[in-house]
Tab-separated table of C-alpha atoms in Angstrom:
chain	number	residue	atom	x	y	z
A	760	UNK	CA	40.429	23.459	-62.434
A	761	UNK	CA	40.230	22.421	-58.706
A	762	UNK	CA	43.209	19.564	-59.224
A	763	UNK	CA	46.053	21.361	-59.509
A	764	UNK	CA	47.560	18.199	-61.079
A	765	UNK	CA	46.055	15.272	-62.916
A	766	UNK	CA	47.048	11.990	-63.069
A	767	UNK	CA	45.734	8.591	-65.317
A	768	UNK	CA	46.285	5.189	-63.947
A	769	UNK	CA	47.012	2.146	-66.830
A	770	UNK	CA	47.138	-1.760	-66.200
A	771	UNK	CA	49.472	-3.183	-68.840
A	772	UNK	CA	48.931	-6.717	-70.072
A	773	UNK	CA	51.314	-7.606	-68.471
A	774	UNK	CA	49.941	-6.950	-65.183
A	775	UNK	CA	52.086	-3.598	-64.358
A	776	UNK	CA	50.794	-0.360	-62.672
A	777	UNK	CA	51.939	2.835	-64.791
A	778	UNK	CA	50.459	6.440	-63.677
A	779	UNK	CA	50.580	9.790	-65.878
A	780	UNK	CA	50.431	13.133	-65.504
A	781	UNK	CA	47.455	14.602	-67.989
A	782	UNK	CA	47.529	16.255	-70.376
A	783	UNK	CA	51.427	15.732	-70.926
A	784	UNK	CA	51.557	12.025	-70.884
A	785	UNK	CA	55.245	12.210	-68.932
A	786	UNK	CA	54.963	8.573	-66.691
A	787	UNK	CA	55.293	9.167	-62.798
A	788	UNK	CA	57.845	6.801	-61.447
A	789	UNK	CA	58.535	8.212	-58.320
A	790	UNK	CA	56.448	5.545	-56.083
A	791	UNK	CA	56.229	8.079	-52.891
A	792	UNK	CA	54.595	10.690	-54.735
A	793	UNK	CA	52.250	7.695	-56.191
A	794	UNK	CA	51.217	6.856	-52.770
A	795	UNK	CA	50.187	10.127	-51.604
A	796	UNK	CA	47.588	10.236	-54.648
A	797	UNK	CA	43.925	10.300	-53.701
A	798	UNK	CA	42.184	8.607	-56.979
A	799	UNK	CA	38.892	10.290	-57.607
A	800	UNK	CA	37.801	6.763	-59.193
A	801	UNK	CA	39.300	3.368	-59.509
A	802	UNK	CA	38.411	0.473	-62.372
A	803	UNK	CA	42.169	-1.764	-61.754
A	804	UNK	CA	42.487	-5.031	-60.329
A	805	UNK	CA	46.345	-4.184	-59.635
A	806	UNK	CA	47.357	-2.603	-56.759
A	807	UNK	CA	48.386	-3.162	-52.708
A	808	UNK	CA	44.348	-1.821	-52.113
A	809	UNK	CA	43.018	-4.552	-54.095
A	810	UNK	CA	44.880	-7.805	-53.005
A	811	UNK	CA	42.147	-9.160	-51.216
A	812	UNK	CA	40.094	-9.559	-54.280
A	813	UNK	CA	42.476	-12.208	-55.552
A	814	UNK	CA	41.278	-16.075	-54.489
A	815	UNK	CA	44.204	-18.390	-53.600
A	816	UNK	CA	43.270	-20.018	-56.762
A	817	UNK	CA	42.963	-17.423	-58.995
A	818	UNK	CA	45.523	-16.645	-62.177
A	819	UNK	CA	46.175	-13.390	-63.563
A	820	UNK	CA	43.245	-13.016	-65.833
A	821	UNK	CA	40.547	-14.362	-63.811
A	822	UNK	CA	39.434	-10.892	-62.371
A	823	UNK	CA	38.462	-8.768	-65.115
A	824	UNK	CA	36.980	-5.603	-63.694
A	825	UNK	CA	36.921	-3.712	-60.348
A	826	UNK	CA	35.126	-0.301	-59.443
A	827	UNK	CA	34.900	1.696	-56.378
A	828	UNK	CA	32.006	3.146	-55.253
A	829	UNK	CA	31.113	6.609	-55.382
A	830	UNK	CA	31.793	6.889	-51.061
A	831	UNK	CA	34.979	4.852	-51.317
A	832	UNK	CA	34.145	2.454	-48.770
A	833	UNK	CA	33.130	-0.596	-51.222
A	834	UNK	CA	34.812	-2.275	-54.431
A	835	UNK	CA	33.100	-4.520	-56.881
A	836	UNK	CA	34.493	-7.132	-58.861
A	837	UNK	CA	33.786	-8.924	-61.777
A	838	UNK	CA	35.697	-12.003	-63.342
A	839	UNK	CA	35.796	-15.000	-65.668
A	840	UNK	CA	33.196	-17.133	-64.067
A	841	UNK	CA	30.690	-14.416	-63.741
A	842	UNK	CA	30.617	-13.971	-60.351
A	843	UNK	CA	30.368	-10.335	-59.253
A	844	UNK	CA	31.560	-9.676	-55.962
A	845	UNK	CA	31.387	-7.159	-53.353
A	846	UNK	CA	34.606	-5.995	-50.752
A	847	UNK	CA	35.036	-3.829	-48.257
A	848	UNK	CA	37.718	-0.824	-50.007
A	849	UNK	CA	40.377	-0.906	-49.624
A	850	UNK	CA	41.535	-4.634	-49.256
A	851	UNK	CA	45.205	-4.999	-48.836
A	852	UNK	CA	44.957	-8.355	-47.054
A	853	UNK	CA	45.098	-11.453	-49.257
A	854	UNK	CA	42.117	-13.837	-49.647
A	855	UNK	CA	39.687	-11.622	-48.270
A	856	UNK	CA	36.343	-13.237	-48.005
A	857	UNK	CA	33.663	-11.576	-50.129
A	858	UNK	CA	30.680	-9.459	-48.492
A	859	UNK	CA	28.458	-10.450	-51.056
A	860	UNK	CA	28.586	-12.762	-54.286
A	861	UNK	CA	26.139	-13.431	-56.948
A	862	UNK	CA	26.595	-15.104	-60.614
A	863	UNK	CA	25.105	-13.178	-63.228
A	864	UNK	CA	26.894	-15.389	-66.724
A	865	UNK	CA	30.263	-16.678	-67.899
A	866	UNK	CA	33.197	-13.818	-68.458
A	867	UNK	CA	32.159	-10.373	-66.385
A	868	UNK	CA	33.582	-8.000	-69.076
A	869	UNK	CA	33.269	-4.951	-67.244
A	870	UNK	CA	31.112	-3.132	-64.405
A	871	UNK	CA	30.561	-0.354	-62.694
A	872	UNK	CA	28.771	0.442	-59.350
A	873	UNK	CA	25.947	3.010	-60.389
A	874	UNK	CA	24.743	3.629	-56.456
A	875	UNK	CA	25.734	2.108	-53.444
A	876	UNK	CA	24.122	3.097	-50.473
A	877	UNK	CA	26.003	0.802	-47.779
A	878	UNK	CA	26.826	-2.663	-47.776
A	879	UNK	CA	23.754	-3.341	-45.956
A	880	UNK	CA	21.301	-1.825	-48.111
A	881	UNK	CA	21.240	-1.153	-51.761
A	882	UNK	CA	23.674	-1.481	-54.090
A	883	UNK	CA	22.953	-1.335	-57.944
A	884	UNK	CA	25.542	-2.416	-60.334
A	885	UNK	CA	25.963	-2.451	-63.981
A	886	UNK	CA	27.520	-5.776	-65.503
A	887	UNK	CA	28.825	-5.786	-69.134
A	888	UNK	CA	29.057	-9.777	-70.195
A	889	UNK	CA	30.751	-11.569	-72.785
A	890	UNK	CA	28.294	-14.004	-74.252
């Protein structure tokens, strides 16, 4: 294996970050050694690099789904009033406007960004919707 070391990234319900080494499922706790890890994908709404993504209105469950793009430099977002959204990744600062919005149906489920070429060009996502 190239990864010398594996690690698996959880969101509990109730809203807490928990990493894991793979395959032996011992938890990492040890938040310095979390910070130095360079995700090869991310799917959570939690986290400092996401904070932007929250509105100032916004409660706990109204984002439901997040992905990075393949080049790291975008995040999608999906949440309860089907608005899919586009930020610049990371976003640490909160309220962070959007780059690009659009309203697909009630309850984004899910996503996931299948290309993304630049914010300025093409970018193809997959939406999974509750109806």
């Amino acid at each position: 294996s190239k990864f010398s070391v594996v690690f698996s990234k959880v969101s509990t319900g109730s809203y807490k970050r928990q990493v894991y080494e793979v395959p032996s499922g011992k938890q990492l706790v040890d938040q310095a050694v979390i910070d130095r890890i360079t995700w090869a994908t991310w799917t959570s709404v939690l986290g400092d690099e996401v904070i932007g993504i929250w509105s100032r209105h916004a409660e706990k469950a109204d984002v439901n789904c997040a992905c990075v793009s393949h080049s790291g430099i975008n995040l999608v977002t999906g949440d309860d009033f089907g608005m899919v959204k586009l930020f610049d990744f990371p976003c640490p600062e909160k309220f962070v406007r959007t780059c690009f919005c659009m309203v697909t149906a009630t309850n984004t489920v899910d996503i996931m960004v299948l290309s993304c070429f630049s914010r300025r060009h093409t970018i193809e996502v997959f939406s999974s919707l509750n109806l």
